[in-house]
CSV table of C-alpha atoms in Angstrom, one decimal:
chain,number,residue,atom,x,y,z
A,448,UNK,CA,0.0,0.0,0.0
A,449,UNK,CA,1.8,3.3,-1.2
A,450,UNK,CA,-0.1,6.3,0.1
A,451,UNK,CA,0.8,10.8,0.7
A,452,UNK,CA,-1.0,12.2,2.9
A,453,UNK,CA,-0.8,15.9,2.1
A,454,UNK,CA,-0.8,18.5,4.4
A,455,UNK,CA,-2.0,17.1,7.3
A,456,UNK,CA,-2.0,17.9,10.8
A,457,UNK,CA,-0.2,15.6,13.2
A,458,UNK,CA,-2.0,15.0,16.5
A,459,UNK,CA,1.1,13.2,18.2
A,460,UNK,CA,1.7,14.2,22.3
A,461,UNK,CA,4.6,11.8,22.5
A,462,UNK,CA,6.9,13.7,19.7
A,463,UNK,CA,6.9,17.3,20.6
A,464,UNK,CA,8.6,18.4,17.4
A,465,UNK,CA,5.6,17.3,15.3
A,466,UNK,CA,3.0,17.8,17.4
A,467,UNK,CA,0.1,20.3,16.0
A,468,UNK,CA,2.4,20.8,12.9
A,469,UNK,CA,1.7,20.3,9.1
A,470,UNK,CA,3.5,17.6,7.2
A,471,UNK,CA,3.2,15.6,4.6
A,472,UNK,CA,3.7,12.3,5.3
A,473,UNK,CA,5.3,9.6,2.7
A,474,UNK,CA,4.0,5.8,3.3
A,475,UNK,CA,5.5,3.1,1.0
A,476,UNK,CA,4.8,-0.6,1.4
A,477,UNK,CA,2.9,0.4,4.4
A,478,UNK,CA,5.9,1.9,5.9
A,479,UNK,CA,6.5,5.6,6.8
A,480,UNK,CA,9.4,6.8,4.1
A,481,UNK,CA,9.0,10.5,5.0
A,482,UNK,CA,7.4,13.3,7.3
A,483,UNK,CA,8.3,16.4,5.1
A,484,UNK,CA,7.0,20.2,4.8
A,485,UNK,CA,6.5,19.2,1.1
A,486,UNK,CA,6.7,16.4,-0.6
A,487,UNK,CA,5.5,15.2,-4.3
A,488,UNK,CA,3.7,12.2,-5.3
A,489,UNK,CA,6.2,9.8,-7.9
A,490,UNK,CA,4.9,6.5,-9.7
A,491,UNK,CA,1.9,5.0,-8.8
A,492,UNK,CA,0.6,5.9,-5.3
A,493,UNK,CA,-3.3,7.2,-3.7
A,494,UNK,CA,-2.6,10.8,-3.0
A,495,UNK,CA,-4.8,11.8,0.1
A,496,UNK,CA,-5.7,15.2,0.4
A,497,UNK,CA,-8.4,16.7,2.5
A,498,UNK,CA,-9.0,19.8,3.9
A,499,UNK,CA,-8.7,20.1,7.9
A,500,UNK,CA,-7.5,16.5,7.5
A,501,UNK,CA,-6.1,15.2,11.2
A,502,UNK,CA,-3.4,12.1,11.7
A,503,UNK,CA,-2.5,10.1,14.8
A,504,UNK,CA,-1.3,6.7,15.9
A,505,UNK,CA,-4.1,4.2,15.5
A,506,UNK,CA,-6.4,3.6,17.9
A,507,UNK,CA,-7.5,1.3,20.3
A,508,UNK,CA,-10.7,-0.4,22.0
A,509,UNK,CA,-10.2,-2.5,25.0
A,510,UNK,CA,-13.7,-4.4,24.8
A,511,UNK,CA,-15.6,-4.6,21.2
A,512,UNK,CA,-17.9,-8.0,20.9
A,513,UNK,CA,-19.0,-9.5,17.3
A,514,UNK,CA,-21.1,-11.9,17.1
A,515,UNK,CA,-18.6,-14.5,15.3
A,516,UNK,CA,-19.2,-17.5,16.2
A,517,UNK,CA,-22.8,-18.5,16.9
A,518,UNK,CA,-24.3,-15.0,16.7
A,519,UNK,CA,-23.1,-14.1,12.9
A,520,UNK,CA,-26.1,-12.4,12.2
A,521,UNK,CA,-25.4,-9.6,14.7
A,522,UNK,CA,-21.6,-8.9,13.3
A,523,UNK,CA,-19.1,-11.4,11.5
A,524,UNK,CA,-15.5,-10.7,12.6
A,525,UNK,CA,-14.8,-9.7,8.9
A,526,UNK,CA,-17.7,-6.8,9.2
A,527,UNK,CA,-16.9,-6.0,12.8
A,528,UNK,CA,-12.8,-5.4,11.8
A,529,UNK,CA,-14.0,-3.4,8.9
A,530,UNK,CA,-16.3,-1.3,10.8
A,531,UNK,CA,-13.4,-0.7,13.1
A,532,UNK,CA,-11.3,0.2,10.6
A,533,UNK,CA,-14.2,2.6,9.2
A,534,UNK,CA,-14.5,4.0,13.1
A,535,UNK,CA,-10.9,4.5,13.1
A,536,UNK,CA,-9.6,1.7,15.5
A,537,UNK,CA,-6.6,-0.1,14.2
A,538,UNK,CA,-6.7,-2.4,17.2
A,539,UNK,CA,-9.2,-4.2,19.5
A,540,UNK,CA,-9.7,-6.3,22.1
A,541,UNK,CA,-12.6,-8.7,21.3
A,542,UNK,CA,-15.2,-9.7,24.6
A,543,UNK,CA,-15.8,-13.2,25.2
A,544,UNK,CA,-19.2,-12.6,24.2
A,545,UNK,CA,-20.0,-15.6,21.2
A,546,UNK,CA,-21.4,-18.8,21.2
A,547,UNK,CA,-19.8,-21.3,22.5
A,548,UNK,CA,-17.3,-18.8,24.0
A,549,UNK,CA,-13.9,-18.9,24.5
A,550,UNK,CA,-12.6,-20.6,26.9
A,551,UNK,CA,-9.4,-23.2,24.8
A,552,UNK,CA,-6.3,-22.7,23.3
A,553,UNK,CA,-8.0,-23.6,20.3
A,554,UNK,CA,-10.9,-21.1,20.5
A,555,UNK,CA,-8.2,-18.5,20.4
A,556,UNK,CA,-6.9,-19.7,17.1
A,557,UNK,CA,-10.1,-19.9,15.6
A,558,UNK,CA,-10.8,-16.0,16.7
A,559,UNK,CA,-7.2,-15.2,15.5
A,560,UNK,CA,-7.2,-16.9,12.2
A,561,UNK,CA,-11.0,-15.5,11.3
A,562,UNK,CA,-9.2,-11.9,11.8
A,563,UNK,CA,-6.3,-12.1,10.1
A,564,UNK,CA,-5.3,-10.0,7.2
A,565,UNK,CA,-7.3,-7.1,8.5
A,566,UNK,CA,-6.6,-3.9,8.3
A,567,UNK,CA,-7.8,-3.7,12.2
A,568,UNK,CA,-5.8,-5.9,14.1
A,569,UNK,CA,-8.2,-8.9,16.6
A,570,UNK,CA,-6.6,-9.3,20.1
A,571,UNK,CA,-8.9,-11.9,21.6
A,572,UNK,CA,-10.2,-12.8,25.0
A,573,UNK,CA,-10.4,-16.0,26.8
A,574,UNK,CA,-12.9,-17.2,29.3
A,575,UNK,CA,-11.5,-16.9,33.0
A,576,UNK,CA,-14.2,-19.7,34.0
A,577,UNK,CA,-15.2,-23.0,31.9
A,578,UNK,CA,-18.2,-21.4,29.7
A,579,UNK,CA,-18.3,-18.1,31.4
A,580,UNK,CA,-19.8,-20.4,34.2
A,581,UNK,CA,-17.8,-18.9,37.3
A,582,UNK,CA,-17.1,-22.8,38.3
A,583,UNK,CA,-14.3,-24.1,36.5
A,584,UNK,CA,-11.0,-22.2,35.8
A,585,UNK,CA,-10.2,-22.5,32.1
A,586,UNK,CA,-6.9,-23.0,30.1
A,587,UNK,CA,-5.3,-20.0,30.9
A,588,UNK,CA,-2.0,-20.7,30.3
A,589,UNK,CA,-2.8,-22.4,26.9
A,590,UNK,CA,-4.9,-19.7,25.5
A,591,UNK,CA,-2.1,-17.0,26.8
A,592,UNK,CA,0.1,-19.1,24.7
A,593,UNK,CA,-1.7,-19.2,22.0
A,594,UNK,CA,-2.0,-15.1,22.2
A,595,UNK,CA,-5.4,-14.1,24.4
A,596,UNK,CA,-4.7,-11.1,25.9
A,597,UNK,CA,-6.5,-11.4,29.3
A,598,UNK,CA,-9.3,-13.6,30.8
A,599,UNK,CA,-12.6,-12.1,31.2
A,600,UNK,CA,-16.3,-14.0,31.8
A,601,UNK,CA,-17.9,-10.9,30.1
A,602,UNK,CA,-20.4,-9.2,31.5
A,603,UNK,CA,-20.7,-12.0,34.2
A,604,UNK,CA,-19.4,-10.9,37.6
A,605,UNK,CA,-17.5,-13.9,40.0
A,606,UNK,CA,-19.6,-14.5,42.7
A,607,UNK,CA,-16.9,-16.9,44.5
A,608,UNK,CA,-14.7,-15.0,45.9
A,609,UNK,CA,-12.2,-17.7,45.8
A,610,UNK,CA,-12.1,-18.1,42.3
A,611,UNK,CA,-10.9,-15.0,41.7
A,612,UNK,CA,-8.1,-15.1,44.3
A,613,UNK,CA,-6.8,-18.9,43.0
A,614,UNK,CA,-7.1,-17.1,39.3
A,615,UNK,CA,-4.9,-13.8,40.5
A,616,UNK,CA,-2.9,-16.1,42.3
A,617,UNK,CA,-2.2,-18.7,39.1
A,618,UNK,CA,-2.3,-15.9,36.4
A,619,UNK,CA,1.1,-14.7,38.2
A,620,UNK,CA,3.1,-17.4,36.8
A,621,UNK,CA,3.0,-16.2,33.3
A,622,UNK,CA,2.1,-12.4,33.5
A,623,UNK,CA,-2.0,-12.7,32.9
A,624,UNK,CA,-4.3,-10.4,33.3
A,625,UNK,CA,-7.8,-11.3,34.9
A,626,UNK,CA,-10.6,-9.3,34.0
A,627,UNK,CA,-13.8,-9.1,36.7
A,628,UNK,CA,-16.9,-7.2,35.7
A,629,UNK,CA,-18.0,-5.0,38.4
A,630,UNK,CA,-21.7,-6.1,39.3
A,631,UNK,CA,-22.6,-8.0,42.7
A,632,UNK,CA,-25.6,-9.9,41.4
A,633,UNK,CA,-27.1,-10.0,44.7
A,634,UNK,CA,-27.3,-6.9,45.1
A,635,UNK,CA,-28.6,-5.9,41.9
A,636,UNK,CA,-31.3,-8.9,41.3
A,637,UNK,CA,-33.2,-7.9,38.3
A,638,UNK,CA,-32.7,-4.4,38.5
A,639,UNK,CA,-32.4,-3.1,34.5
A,640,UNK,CA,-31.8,0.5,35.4
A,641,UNK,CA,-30.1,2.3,37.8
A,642,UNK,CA,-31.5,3.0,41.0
A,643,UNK,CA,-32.6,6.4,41.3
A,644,UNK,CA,-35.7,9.3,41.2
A,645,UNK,CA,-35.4,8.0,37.5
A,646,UNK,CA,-36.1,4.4,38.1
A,647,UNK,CA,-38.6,5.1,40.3
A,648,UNK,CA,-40.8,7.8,38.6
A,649,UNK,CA,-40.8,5.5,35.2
A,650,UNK,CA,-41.3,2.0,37.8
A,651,UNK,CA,-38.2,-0.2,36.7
A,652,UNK,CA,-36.6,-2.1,39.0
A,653,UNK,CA,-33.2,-0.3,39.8
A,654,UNK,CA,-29.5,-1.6,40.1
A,655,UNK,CA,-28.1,-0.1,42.8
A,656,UNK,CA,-24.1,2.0,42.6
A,657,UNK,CA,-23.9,-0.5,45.2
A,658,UNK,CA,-23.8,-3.8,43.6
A,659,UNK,CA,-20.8,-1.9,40.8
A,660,UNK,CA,-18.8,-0.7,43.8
A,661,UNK,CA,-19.3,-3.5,46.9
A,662,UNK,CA,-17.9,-5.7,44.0
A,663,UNK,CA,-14.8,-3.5,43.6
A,664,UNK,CA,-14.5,-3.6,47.0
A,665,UNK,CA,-14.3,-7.1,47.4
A,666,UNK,CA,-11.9,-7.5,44.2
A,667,UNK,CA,-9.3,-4.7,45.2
A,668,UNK,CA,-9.2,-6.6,48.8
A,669,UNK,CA,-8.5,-9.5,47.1
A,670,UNK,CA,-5.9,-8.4,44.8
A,671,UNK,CA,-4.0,-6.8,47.9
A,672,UNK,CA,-3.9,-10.0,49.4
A,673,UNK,CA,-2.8,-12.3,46.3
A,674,UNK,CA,-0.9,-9.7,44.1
A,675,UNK,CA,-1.8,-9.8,40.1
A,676,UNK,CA,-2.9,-7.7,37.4
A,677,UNK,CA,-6.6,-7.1,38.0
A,678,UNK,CA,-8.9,-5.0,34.9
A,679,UNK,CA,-11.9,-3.4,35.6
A,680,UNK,CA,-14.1,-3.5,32.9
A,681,UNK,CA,-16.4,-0.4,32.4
A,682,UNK,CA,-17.1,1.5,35.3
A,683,UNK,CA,-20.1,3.7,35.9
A,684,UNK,CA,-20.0,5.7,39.6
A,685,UNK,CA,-18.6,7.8,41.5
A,686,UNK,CA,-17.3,5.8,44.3
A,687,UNK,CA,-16.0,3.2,41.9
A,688,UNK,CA,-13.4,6.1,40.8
A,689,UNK,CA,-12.7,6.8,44.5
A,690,UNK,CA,-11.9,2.7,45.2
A,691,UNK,CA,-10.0,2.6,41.9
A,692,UNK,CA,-8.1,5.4,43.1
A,693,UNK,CA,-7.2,4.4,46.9
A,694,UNK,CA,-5.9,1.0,45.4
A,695,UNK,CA,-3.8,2.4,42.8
A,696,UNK,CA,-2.4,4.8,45.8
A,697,UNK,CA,-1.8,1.7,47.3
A,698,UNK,CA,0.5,0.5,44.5
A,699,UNK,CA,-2.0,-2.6,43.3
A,700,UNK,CA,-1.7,-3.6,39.7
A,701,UNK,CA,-5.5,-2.7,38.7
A,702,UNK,CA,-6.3,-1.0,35.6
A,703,UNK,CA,-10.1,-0.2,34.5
A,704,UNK,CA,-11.9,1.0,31.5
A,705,UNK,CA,-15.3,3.3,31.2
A,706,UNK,CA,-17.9,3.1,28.5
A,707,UNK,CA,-18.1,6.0,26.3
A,708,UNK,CA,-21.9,6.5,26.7
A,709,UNK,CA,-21.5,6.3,30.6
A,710,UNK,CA,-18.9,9.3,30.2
A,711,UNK,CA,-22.1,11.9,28.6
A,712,UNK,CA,-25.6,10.2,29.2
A,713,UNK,CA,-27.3,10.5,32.2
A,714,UNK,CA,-30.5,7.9,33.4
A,715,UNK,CA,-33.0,10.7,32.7
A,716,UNK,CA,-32.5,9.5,29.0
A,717,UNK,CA,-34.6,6.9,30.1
A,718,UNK,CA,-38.1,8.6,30.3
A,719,UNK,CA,-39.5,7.6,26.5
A,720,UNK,CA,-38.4,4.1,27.5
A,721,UNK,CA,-36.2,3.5,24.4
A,722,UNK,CA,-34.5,0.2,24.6
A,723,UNK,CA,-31.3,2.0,22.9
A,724,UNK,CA,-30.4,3.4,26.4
A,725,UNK,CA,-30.7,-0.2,28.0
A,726,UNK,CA,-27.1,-0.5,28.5
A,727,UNK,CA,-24.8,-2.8,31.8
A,728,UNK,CA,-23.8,-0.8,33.8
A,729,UNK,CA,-26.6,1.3,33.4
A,730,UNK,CA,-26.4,5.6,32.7
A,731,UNK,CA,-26.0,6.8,36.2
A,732,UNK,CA,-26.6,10.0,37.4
A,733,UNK,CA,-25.1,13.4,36.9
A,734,UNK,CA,-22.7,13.5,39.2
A,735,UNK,CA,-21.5,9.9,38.5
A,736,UNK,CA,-20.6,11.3,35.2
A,737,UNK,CA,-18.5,13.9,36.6
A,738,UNK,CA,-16.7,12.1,38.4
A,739,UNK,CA,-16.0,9.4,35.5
A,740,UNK,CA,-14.8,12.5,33.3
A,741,UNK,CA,-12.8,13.3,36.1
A,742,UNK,CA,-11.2,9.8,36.7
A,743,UNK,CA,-10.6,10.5,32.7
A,744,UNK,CA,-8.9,13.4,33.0
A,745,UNK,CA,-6.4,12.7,36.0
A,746,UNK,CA,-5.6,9.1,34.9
A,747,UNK,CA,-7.3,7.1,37.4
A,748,UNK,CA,-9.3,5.7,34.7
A,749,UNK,CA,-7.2,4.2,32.7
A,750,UNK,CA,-9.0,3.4,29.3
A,751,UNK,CA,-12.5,4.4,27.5
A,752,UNK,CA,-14.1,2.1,25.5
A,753,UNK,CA,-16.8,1.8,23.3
A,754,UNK,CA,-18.7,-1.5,24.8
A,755,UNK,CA,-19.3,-1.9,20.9
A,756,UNK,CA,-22.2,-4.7,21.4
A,757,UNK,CA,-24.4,-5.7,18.4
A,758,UNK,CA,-27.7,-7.1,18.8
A,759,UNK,CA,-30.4,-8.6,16.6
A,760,UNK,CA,-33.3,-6.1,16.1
A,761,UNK,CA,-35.8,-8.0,17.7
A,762,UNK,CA,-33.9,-8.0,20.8
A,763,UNK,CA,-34.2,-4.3,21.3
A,764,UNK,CA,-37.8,-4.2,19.6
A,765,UNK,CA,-39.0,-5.1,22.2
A,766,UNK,CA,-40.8,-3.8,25.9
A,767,UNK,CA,-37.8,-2.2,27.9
A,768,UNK,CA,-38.2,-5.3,30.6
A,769,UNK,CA,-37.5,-7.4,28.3
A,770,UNK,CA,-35.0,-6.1,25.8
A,771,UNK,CA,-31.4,-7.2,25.7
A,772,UNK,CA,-28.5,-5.1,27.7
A,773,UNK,CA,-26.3,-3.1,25.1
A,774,UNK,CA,-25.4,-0.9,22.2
A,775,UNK,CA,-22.7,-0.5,19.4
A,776,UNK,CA,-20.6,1.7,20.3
A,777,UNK,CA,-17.4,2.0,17.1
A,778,UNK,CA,-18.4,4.3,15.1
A,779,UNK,CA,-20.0,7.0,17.9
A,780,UNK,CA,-17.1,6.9,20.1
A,781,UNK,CA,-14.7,9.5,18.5
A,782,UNK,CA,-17.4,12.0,17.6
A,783,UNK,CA,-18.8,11.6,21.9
A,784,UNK,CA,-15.3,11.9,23.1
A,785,UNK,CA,-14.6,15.2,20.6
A,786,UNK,CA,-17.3,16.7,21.6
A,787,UNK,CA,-16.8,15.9,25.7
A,788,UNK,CA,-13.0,16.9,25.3
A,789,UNK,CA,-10.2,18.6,23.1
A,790,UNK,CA,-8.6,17.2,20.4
A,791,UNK,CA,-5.2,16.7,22.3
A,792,UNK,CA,-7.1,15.1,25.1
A,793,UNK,CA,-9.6,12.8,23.1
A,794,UNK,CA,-6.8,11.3,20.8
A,795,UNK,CA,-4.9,11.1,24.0
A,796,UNK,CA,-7.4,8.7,25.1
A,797,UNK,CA,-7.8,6.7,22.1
A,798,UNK,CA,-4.5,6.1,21.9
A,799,UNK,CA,-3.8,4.8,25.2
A,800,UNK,CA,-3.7,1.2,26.3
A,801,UNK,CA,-1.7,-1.1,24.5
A,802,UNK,CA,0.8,-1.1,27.0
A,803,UNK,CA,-1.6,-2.4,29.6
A,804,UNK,CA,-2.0,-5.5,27.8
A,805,UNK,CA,1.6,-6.1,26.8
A,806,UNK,CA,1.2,-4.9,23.2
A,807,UNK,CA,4.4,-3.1,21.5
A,808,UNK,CA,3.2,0.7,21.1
A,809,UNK,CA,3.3,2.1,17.3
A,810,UNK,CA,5.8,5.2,17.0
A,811,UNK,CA,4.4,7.8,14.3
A,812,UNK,CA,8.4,8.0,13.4
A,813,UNK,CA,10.1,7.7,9.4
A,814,UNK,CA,10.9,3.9,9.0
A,815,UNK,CA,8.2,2.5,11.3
A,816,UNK,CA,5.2,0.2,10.2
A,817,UNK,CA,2.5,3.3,9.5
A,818,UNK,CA,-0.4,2.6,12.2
A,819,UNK,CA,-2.7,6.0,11.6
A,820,UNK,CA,-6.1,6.9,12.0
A,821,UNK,CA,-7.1,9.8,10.1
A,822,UNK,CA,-9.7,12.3,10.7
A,823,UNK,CA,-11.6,15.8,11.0
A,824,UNK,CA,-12.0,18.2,14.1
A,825,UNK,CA,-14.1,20.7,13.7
A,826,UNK,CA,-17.3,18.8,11.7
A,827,UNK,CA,-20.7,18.8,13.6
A,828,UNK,CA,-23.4,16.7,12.6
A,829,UNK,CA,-26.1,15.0,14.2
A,830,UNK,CA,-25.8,11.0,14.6
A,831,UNK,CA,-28.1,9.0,12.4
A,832,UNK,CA,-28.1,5.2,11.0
A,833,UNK,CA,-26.4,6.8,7.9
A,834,UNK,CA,-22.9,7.1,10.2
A,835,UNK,CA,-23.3,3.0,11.0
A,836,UNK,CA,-21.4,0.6,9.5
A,837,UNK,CA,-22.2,-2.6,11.6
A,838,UNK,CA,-24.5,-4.9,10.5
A,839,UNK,CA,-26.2,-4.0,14.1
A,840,UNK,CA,-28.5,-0.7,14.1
A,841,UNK,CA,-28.7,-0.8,17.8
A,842,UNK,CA,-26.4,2.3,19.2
A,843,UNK,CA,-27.0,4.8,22.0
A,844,UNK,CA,-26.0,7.8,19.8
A,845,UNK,CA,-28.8,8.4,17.0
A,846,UNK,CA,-29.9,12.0,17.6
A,847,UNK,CA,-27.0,12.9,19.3
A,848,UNK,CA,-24.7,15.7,18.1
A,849,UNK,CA,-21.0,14.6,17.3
A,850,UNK,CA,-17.8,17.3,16.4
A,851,UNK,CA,-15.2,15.3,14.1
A,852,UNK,CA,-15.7,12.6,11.4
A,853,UNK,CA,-13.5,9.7,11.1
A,854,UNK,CA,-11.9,9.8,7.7
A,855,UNK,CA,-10.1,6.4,7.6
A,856,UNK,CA,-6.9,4.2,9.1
A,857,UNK,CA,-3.9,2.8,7.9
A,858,UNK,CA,-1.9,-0.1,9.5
A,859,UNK,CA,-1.2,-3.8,8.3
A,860,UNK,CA,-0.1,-2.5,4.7
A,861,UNK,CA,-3.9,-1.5,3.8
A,862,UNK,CA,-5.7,1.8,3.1
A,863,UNK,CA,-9.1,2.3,4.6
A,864,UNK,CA,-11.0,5.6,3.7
A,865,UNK,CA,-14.8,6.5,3.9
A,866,UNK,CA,-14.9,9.4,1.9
């Protein structure tokens, strides 16, 4: 792939001498050849130039689920990697969300080999439990071998305590990183909301911030006894940012992520009882998401992702008791976080990551593999189905207004564009 970017400005905190400046920038075999003030297209090569046009180093989402396999008629792994790529996202971290799950070194092949040659690059999950069941610890050490990059039940939460310190304590042995969602079930029940004057004035049963943050509790304590590397996954109040905090103080190895739509929708978005808002964790309050952008801003959160979940229409379609938990979240995220934050700060957070997970960071430096995700700042526009790719129509953001458009990515020798 032999691509100039022309004129472009580079969004880069970690090299000060080309941060915020204009280059153009020289890509050859999917290498970067050149960063120049000026420089003019020779042989055969796609010449990209668009006004305002932005470049960083690729993205990357800590939790996206397909539906590939057993649920291909919510998102393949071909169409989910392409709508990455589309969303700009040149990596991501796939939930162990498919049917049967993963939870075998061979699983993991599978999920790798359907991914490959992708202009997005699939980092699969494995199972922490035998079928997501919270019973049985599953192959860890295999499936880290054969290149999962954590072990995560998703969306279930460990209800035996001791699971979770035998996994923190067997994980050590090879550097793995054990995922718990933060949701005490008994506390929560069938709560669908979050409790609230929200949940009560509309009369759905409420999950309270206390389920989310008595099972932090209970993790961080057990981390501090066993040691580990302990992840978070999508956090929704207030006090949760406060426990996240204390432990890191503390020097425990826990990281944690937040949903983008938890970071700028409240719970009163739940008053015409659309189903696109029925989302685990639940929208909290106000002040939850203050202190969430907060956590953001000061580093105590450490990633945001997009919780990209496809769902079949008639799981939405249906009355808010009964409609599935969840939304898609790729190709939103940017255009939220934009308009939530500036441009230094959002790409700042897009960025972020890979190091978490023991990934090698991309450099946006002459001679390195190009890994880029190009797009506009300044673009407002209101969020319709027009802006999804996935095969799923089910996201949070339709009606919401968005500042910046993705424009494309590059990485694994391809070209992606959508204009």
């Amino acid at each position: 792939m032999n691509a100039l970017l022309k004129s472009v400005t580079i969004v880069n905190g970690n090299t000060t001498d080309l941060h915020l400046k204009k280059r153009d920038i020289l890509i050859k075999n999917g290498v970067i050849e050149a960063i120049e003030n000026q420089i003019e297209p020779t042989g055969k090569i796609k010449v990209i130039d668009i006004k305002n046009l932005h470049v960083s180093l690729g993205w990357f989402d800590s939790g996206v689920s397909f539906g590939e396999p057993g649920y291909e008629e919510r998102e393949t792994i071909e169409n989910g990697l392409q709508t990455a790529a589309k969303s700009g996202f040149t990596d991501v971290v796939l939930n162990t969300s498919s049917h049967p799950t993963p939870d075998s070194a061979s699983d993991i092949v599978y999920l790798k080999n359907a991914g490959k040659d992708q202009l997005t690059t699939l980092h699969p999950l494995g199972n922490l439990t035998v079928g997501g069941e919270g019973e049985v610890l599953a192959e860890l050490y295999d499936m880290k071998n054969a290149g999962a990059l954590g072990f995560y039940d998703y969306k279930h939460s460990l209800a035996n305590a001791n699971m979770l310190k035998i996994a923190l304590q067997y994980a050590q042995n090879f550097d793995g990183m054990v995922f718990s969602f933060p949701l005490d079930k008994s506390i929560s029940g069938k709560g669908i909301v979050n409790e609230g004057i929200t949940s009560t004035k509309l009369g759905l049963k409420g999950i309270p911030a206390l389920a989310e943050e008595l099972q932090i509790a209970r993790d961080l304590f057990v981390l501090e006894y066993t040691g580990g590397k302990l992840f978070i996954p999508t956090i929704s109040t207030a006090k949760s940012v406060k426990l996240i905090a204390d432990a890191k103080k503390k020097g425990l190895q826990v990281t944690c992520s937040v949903a983008a739509h938890n970071l700028v929708i409240t719970d009163s978005a739940l008053e015409d009882f659309d189903t696109h808002y029925k989302v685990l964790p639940p929208l909290r309050t106000s002040a939850d998401i203050k202190a969430l952008q907060k956590g953001v801003a000061n580093g105590t959160i450490d990633l945001v992702t997009t919780d990209h979940t496809p769902l079949n229409v008639e799981l939405k379609h249906v009355e808010f008791d009964n409609a599935d938990f969840g939304t898609i979240g790729l190709e939103s995220t940017f255009g939220m976080l934009n308009e939530l934050f500036n441009v230094e700060e959002t790409i700042a957070i897009l960025t972020k990551g890979r190091s978490i997970f023991g990934m090698e960071e991309p450099l946006l430096e002459v001679g390195q593999k190009a890994n880029l995700s190009l797009f506009t700042v300044n673009d407002t526009y209101e969020f319709s189905k027009d802006h999804i790719f996935s095969s799923s129509k089910n996201s949070i953001a339709i009606g919401k207004q968005m500042k910046g458009k993705v424009v494309g990515a590059i990485a694994n020798n391809q070209l992606v564009l959508n204009a």
